[in-house]
Coordinates of C-alpha atoms and ligand atoms in Angstrom, one line a residue:
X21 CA 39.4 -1.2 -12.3
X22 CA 36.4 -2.2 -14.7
X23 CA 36.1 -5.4 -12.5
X24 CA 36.2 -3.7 -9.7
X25 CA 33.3 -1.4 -10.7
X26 CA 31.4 -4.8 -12.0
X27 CA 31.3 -5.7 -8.6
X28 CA 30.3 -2.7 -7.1
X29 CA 27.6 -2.4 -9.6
X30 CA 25.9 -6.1 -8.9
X31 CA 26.4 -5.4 -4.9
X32 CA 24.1 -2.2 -5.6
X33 CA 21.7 -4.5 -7.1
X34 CA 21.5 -7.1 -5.0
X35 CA 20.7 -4.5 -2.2
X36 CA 17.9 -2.4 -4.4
X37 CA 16.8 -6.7 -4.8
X38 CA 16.1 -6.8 -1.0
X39 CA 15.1 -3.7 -0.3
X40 CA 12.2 -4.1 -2.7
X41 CA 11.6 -7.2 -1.0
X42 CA 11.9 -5.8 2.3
X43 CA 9.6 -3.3 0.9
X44 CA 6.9 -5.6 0.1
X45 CA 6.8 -7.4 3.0
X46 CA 6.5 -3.9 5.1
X47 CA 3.8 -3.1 3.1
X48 CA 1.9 -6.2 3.7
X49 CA 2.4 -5.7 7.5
X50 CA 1.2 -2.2 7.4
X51 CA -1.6 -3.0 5.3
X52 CA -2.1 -5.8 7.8
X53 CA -2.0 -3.9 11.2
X54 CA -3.1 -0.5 9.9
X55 CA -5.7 -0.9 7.0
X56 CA -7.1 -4.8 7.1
X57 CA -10.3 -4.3 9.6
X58 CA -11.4 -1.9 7.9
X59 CA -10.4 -3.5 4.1
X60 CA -10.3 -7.3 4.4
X61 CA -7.5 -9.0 4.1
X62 CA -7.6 -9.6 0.4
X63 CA -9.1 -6.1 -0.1
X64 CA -12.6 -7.3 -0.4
X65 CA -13.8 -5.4 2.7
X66 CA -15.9 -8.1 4.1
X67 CA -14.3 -7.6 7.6
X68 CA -16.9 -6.3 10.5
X69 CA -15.6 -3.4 10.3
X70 CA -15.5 -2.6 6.4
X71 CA -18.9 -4.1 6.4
X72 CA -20.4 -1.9 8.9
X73 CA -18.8 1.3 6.9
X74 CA -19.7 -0.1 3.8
X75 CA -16.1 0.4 2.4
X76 CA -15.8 -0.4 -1.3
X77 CA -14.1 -3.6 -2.1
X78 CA -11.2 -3.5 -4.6
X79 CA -13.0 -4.9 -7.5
X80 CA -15.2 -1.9 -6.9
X81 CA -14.8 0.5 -10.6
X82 CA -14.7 3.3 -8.4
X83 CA -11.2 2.0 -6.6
X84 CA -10.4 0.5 -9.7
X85 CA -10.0 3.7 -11.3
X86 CA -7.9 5.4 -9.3
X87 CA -4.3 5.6 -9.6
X88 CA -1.6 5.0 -7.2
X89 CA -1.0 8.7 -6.3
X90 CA -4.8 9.3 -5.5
X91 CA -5.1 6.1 -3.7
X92 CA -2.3 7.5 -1.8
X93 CA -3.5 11.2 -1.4
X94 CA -7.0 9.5 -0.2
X95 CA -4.7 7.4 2.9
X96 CA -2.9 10.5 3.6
X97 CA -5.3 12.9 3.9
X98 CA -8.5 10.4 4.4
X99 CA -11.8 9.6 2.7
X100 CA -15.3 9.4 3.9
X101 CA -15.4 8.0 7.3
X102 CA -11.3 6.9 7.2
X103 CA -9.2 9.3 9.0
X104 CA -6.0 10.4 7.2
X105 CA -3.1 8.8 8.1
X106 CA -0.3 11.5 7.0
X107 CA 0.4 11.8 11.3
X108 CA 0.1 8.3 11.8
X109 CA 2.5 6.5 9.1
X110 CA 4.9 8.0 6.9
X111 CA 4.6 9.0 3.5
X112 CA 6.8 5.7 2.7
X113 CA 4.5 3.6 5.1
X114 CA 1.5 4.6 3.0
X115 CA 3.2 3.6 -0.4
X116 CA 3.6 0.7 0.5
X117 CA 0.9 -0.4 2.1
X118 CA -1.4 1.2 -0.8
X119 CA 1.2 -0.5 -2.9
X120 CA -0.1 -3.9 -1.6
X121 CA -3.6 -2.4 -1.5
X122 CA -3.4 -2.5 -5.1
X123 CA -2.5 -5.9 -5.5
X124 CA -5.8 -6.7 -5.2
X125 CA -7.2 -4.4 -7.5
X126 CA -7.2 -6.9 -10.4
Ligands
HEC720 C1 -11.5 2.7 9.9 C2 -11.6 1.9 8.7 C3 -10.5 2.1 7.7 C4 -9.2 1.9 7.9 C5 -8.4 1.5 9.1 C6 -8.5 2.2 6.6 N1 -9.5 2.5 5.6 FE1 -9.1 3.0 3.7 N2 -11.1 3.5 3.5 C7 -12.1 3.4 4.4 C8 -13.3 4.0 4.0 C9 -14.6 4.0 4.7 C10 -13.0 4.5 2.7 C11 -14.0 5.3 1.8 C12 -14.3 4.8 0.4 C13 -14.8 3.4 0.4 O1 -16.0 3.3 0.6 O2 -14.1 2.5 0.0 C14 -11.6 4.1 2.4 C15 -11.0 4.4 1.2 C16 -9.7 4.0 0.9 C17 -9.1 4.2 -0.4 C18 -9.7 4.8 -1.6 C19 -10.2 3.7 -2.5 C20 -11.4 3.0 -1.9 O3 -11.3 1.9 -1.4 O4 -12.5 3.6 -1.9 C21 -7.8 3.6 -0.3 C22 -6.8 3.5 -1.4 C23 -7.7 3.2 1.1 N3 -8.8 3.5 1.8 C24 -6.5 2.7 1.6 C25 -6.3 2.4 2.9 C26 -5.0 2.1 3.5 C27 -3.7 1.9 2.6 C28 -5.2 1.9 4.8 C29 -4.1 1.6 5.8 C30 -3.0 2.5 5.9 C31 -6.6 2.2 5.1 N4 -7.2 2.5 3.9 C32 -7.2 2.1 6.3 C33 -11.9 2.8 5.7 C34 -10.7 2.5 6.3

């Protein structure tokens, strides 16, 4: 039965494989449809949009120093002139899309 379990094991990985992948690629089309105009699409914030709110690009120390959960607690419950989006995704909707937010924070 140890093979048997072996097998079992890798399947379980190879799903928890994709559905990080999956993951990922929801979170860049959230990010995309829900959070871009406002943030650029590399996080920079040089859409109209970001511009004309004067939204902080990524680079910015003050994004830079916050962690994932208060980046998320600021997309839930909103921050300065963006409204909170805790009725308009879900909570793992605003993960990931913070999640690939913060791949631009370098
Ligand atoms: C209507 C424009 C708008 C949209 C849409 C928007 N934001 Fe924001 N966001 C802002 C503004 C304005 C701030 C205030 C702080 C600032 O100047 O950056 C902010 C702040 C943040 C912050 C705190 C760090 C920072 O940049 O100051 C995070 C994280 C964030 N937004 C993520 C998101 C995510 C994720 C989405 C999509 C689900 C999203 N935002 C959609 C305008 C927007």
């Amino acid at each position: 039965m140890k093979f048997r379990t072996g097998v079992t094991t890798l399947a379980m990985m190879a799903a928890m494989t994709m559905t990080a992948a999956f993951a990922q690629s929801g979170g860049a089309s959230i990010y995309k449809t829900k959070c871009q105009m406002c943030h650029g699409a590399t996080g920079m914030a040089d859409s109209g949009a970001g511009k004309a709110m004067k939204v902080k690009p990524a680079t910015d120390p003050d994004v830079k120093k916050l962690n994932e959960a208060e980046m998320i607690a600021a997309t839930k419950n909103g921050m300065g002139k963006m409204q909170p989006f805790k009725d308009k995704l879900t909570d793992a909707q605003i993960k990931d899309a913070v999640e690939y937010f913060r791949t631009f924070v370098k």
